[in-house]
Short mmCIF file of N, CA and C in Angstrom, two decimals:
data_model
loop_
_atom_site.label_atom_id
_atom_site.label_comp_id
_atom_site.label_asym_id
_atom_site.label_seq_id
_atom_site.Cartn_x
_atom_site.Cartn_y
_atom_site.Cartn_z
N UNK A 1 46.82 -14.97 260.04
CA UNK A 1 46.56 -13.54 260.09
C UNK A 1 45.73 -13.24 261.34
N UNK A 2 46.19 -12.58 262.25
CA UNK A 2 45.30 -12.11 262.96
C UNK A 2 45.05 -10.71 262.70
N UNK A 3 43.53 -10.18 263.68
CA UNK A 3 43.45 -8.96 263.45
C UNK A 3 42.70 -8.52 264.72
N UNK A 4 42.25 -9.57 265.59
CA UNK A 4 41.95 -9.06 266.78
C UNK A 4 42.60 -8.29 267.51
N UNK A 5 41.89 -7.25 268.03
CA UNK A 5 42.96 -6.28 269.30
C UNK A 5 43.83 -7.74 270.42
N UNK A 6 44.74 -6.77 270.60
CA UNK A 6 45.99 -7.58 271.73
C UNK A 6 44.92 -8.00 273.20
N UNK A 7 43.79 -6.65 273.09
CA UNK A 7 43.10 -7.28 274.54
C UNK A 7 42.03 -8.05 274.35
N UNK A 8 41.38 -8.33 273.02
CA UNK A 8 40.49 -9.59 272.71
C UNK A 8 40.84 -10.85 272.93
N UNK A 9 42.29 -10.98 272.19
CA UNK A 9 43.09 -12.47 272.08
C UNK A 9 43.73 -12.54 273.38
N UNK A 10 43.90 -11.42 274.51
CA UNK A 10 44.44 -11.81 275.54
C UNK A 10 43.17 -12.26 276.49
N UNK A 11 41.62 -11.58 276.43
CA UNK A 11 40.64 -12.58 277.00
C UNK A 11 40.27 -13.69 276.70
N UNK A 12 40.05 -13.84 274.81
CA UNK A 12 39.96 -15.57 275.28
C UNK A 12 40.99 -16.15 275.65
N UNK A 13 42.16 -16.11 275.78
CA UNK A 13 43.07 -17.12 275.99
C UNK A 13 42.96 -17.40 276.95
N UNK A 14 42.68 -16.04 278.06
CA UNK A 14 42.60 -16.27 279.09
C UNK A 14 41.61 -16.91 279.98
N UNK A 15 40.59 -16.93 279.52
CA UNK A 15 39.49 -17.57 279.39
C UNK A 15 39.33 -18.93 279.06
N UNK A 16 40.27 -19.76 278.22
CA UNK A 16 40.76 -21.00 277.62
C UNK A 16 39.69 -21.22 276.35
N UNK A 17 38.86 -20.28 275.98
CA UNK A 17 37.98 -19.92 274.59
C UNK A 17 38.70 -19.97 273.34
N UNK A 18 38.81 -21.68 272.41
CA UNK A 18 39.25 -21.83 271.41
C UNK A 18 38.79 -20.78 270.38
N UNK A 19 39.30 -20.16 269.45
CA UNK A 19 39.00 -19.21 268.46
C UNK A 19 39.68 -19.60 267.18
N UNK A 20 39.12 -18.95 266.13
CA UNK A 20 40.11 -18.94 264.64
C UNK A 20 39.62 -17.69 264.29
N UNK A 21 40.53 -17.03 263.73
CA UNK A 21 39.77 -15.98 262.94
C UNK A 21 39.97 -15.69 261.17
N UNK A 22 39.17 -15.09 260.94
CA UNK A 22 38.98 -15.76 259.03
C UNK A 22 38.56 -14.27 258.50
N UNK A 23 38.93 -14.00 257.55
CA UNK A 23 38.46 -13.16 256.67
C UNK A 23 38.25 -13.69 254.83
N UNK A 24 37.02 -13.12 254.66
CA UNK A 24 36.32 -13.72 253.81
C UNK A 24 35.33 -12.82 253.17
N UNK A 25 35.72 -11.99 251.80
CA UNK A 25 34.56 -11.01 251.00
C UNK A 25 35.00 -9.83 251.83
N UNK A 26 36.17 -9.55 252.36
CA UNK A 26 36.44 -7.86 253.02
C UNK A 26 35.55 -8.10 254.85
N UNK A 27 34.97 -9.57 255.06
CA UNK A 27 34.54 -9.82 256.32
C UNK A 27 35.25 -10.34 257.15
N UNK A 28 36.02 -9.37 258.02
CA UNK A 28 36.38 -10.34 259.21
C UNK A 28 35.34 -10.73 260.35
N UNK A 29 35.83 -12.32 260.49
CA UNK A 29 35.12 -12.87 261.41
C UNK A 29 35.58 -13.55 262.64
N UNK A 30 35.67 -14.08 263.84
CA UNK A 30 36.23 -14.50 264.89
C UNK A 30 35.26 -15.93 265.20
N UNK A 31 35.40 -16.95 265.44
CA UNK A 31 34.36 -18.04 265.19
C UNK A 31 34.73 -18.60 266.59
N UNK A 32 34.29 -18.56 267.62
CA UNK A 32 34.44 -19.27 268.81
C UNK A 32 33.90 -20.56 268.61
N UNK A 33 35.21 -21.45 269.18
CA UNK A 33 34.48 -23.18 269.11
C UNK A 33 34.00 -23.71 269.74
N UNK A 34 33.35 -24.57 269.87
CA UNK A 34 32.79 -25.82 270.66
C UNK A 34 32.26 -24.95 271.65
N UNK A 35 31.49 -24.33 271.53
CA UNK A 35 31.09 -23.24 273.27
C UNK A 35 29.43 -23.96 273.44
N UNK A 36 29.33 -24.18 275.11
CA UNK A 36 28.60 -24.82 275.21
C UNK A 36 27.56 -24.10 275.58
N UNK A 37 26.18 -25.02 275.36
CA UNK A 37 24.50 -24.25 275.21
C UNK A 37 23.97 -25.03 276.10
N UNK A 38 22.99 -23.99 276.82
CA UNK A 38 22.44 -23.93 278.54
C UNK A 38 22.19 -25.65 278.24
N UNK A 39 22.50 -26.51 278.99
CA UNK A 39 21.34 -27.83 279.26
C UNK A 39 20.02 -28.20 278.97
N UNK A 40 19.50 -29.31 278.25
CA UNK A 40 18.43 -28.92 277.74
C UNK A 40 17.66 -28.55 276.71
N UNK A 41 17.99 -26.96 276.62
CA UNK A 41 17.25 -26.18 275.98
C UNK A 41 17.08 -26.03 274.68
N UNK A 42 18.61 -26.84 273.81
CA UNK A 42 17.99 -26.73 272.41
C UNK A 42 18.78 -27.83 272.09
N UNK A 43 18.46 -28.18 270.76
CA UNK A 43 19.05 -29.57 270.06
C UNK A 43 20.20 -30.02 269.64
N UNK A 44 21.14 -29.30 270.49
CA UNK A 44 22.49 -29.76 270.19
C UNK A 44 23.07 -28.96 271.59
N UNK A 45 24.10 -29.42 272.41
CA UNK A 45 25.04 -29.42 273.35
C UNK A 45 25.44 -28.17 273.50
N UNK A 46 26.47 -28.36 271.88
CA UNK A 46 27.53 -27.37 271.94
C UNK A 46 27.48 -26.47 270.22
N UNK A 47 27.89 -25.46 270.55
CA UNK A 47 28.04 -24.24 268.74
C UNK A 47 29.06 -23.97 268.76
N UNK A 48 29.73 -23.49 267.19
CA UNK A 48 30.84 -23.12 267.07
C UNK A 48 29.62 -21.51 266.83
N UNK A 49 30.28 -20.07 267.22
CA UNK A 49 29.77 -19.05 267.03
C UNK A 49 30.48 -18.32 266.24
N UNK A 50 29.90 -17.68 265.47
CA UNK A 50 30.70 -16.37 264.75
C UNK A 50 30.52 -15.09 264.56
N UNK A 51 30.89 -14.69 265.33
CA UNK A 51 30.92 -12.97 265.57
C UNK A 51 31.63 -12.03 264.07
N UNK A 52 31.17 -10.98 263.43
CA UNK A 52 31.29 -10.55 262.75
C UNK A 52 32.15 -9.38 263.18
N UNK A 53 33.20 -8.92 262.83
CA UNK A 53 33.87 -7.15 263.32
C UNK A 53 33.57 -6.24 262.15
N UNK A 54 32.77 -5.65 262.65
CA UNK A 54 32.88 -4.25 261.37
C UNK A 54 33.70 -3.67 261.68
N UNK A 55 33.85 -2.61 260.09
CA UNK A 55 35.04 -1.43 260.22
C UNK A 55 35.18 -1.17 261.11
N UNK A 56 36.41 -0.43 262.15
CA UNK A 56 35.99 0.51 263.29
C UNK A 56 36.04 -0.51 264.36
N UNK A 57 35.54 -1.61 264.19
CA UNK A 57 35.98 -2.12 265.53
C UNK A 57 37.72 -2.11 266.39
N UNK A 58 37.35 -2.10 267.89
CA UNK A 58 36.05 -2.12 268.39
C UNK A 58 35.69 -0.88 268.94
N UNK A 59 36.20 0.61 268.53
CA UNK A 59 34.67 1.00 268.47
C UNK A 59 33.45 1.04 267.96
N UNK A 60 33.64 0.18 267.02
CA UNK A 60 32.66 0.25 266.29
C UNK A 60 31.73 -1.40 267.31
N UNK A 61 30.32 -1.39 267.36
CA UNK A 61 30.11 -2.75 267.76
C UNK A 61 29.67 -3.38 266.66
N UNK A 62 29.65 -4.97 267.28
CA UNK A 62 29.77 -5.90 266.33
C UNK A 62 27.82 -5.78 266.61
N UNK A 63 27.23 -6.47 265.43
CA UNK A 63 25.41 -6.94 265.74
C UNK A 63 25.21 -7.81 265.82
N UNK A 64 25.10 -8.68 264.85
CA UNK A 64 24.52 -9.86 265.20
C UNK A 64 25.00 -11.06 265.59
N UNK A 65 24.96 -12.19 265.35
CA UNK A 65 26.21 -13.32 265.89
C UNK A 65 25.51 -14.48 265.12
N UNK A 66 26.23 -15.89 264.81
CA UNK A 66 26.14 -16.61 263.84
C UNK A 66 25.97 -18.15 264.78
N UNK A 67 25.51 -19.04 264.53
CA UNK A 67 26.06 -20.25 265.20
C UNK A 67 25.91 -21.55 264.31
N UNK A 68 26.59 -22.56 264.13
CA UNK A 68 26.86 -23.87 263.54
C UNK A 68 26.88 -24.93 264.86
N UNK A 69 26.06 -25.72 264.21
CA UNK A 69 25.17 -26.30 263.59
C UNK A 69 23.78 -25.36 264.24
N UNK A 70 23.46 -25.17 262.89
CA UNK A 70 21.45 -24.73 263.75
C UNK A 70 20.86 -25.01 264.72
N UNK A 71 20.29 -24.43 265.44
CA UNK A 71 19.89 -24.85 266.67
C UNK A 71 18.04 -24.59 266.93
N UNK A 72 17.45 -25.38 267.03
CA UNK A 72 16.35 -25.24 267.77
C UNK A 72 16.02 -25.09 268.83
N UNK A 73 15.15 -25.05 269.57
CA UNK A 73 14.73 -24.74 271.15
C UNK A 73 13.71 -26.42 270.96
N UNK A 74 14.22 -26.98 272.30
CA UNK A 74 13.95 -28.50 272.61
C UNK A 74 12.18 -28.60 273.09
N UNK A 75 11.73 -27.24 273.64
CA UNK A 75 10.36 -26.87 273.90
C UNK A 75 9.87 -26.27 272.29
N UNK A 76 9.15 -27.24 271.75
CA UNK A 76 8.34 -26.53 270.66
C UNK A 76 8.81 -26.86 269.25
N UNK A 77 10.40 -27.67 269.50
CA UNK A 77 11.11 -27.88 268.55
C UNK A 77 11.02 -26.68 267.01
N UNK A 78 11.06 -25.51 267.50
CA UNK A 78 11.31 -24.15 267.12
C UNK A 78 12.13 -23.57 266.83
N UNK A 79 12.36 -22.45 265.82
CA UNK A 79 13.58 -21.71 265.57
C UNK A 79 13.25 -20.57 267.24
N UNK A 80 14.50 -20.36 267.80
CA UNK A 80 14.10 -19.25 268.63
C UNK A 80 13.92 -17.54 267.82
N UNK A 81 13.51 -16.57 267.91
CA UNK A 81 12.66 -15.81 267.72
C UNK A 81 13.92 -15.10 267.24
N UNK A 82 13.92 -14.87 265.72
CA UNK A 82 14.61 -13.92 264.99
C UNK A 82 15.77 -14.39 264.68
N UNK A 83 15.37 -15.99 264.46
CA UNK A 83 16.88 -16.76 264.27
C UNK A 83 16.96 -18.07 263.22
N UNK A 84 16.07 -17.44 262.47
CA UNK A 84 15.71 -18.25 261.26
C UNK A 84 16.31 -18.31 259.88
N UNK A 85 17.11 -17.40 259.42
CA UNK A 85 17.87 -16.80 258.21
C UNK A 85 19.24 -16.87 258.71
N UNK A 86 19.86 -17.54 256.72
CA UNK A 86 21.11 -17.83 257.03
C UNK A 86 22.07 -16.75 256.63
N UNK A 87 23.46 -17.13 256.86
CA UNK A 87 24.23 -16.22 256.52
C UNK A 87 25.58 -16.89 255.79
N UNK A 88 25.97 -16.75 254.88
CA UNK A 88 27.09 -17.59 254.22
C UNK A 88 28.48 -16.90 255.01
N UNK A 89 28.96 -18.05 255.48
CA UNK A 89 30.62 -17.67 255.36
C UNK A 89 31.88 -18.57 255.57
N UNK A 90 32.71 -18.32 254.94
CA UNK A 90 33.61 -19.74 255.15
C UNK A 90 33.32 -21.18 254.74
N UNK A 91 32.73 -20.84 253.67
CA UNK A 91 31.84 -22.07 252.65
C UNK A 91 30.66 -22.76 253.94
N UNK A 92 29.99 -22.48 254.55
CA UNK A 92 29.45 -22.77 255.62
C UNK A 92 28.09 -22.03 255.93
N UNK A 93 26.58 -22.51 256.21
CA UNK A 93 25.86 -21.79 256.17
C UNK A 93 25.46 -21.38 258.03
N UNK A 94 25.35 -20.56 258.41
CA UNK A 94 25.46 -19.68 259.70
C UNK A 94 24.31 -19.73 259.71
N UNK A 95 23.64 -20.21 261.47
CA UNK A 95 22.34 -19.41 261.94
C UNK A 95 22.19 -18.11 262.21
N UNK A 96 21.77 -16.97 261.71
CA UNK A 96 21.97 -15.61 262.25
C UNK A 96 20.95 -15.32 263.01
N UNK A 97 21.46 -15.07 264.53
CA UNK A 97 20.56 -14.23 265.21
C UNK A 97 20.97 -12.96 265.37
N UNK A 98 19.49 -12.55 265.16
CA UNK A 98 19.22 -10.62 264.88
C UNK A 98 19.38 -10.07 266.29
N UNK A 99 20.55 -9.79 266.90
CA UNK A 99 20.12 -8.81 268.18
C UNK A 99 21.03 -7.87 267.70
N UNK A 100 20.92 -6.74 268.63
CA UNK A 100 21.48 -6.00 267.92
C UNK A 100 21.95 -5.13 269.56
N UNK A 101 23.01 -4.14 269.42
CA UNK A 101 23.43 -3.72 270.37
C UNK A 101 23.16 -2.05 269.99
N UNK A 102 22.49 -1.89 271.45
CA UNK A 102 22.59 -0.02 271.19
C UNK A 102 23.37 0.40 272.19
N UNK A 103 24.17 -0.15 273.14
CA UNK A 103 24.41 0.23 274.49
C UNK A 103 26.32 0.53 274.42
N UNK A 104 27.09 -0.24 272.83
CA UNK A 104 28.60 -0.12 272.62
C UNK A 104 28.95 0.59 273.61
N UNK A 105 30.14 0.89 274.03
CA UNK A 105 31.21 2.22 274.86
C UNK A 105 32.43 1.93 274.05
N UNK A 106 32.92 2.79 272.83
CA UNK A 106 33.79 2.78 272.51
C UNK A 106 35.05 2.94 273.08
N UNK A 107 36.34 2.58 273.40
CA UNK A 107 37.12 2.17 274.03
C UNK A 107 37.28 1.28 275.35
N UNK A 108 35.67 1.04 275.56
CA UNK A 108 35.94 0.31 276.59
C UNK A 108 35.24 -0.80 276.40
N UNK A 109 34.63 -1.47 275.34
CA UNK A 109 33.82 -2.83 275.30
C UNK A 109 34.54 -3.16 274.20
N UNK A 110 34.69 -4.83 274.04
CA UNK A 110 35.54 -5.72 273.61
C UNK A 110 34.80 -6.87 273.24
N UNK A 111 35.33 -7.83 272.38
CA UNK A 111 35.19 -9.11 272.65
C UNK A 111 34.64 -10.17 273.96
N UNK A 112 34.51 -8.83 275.16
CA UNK A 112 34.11 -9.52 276.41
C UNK A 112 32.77 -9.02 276.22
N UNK A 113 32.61 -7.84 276.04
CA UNK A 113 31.03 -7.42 276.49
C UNK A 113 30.27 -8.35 274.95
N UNK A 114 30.43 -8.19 273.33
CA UNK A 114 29.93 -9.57 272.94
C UNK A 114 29.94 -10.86 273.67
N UNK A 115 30.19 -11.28 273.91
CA UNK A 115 30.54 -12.97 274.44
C UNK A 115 29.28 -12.76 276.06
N UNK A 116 29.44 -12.04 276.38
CA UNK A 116 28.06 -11.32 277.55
C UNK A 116 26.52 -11.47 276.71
N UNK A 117 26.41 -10.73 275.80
CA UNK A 117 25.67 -10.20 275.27
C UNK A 117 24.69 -12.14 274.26
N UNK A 118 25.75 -12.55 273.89
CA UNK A 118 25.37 -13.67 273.23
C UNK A 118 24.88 -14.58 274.04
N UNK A 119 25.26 -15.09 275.40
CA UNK A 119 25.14 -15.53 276.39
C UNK A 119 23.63 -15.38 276.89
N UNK A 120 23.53 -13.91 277.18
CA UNK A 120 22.23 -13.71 278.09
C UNK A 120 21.35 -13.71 276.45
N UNK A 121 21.53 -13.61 275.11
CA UNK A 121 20.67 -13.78 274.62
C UNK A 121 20.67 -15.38 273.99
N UNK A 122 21.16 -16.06 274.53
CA UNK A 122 21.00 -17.92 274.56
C UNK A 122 20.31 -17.96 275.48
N UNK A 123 21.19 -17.32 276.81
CA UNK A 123 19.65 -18.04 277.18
C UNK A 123 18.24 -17.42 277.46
N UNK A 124 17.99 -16.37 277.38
CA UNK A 124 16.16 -16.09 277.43
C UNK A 124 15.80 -16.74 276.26
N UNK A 125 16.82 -16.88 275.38
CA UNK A 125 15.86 -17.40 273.57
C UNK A 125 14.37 -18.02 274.01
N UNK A 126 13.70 -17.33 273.44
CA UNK A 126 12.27 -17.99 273.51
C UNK A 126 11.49 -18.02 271.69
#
């Protein structure tokens, strides 16, 4: 089943960004694999991520984002800041980090401007 827009699944592909997407409890979700984490900085390499679509997407934006296996920060051996609580899905327990987006442009942000957004907030995580 897919349910991503034609121009989501045409950026990751294009991109070569393994994906699955799952729905689960009326939640669709998009789970990017093996995506790799800055050098360093926290206790594992690589996350599988999972982005949540609410109704309405994508005008509607997505908030927060999920990652497997948990991750600490390698300085302080720490949860990074607002990324401590789990989230069930896909028989699987999710790190949820809380960011949240106020900036959406409906018809014109996608699956690209998330995948931005998760990025620059990996890496300042402090």
């Amino acid at each position: 089943m897919s349910f991503l827009p034609p121009k989501d699944r045409a950026y990751l592909e294009e991109k070569g960004i393994l994906f699955e997407e799952h729905e689960e409890g009326g939640q669709k979700g998009v789970i990017l694999k093996a995506r790799p984490l800055p050098d360093g900085r926290f206790d594992a390499a690589t996350v599988d991520i999972l982005i949540l679509l609410p109704s309405g997407y994508p005008d509607a934006a997505p908030d927060m984002f999920y990652l497997l296996p948990w991750v600490k920060l390698t300085s302080g051996n720490k949860y990074p800041r607002a990324a401590d609580q789990p989230l069930d899905f896909k028989s699987q327990r999710w790190q949820r980090w809380s960011r949240h987006c106020q900036d959406w442009r409906p018809g014109a942000d996608g699956i690209w401007t998330m995948l931005k957004r998760i990025e620059h907030a990996i890496e300042i995580a402090a």
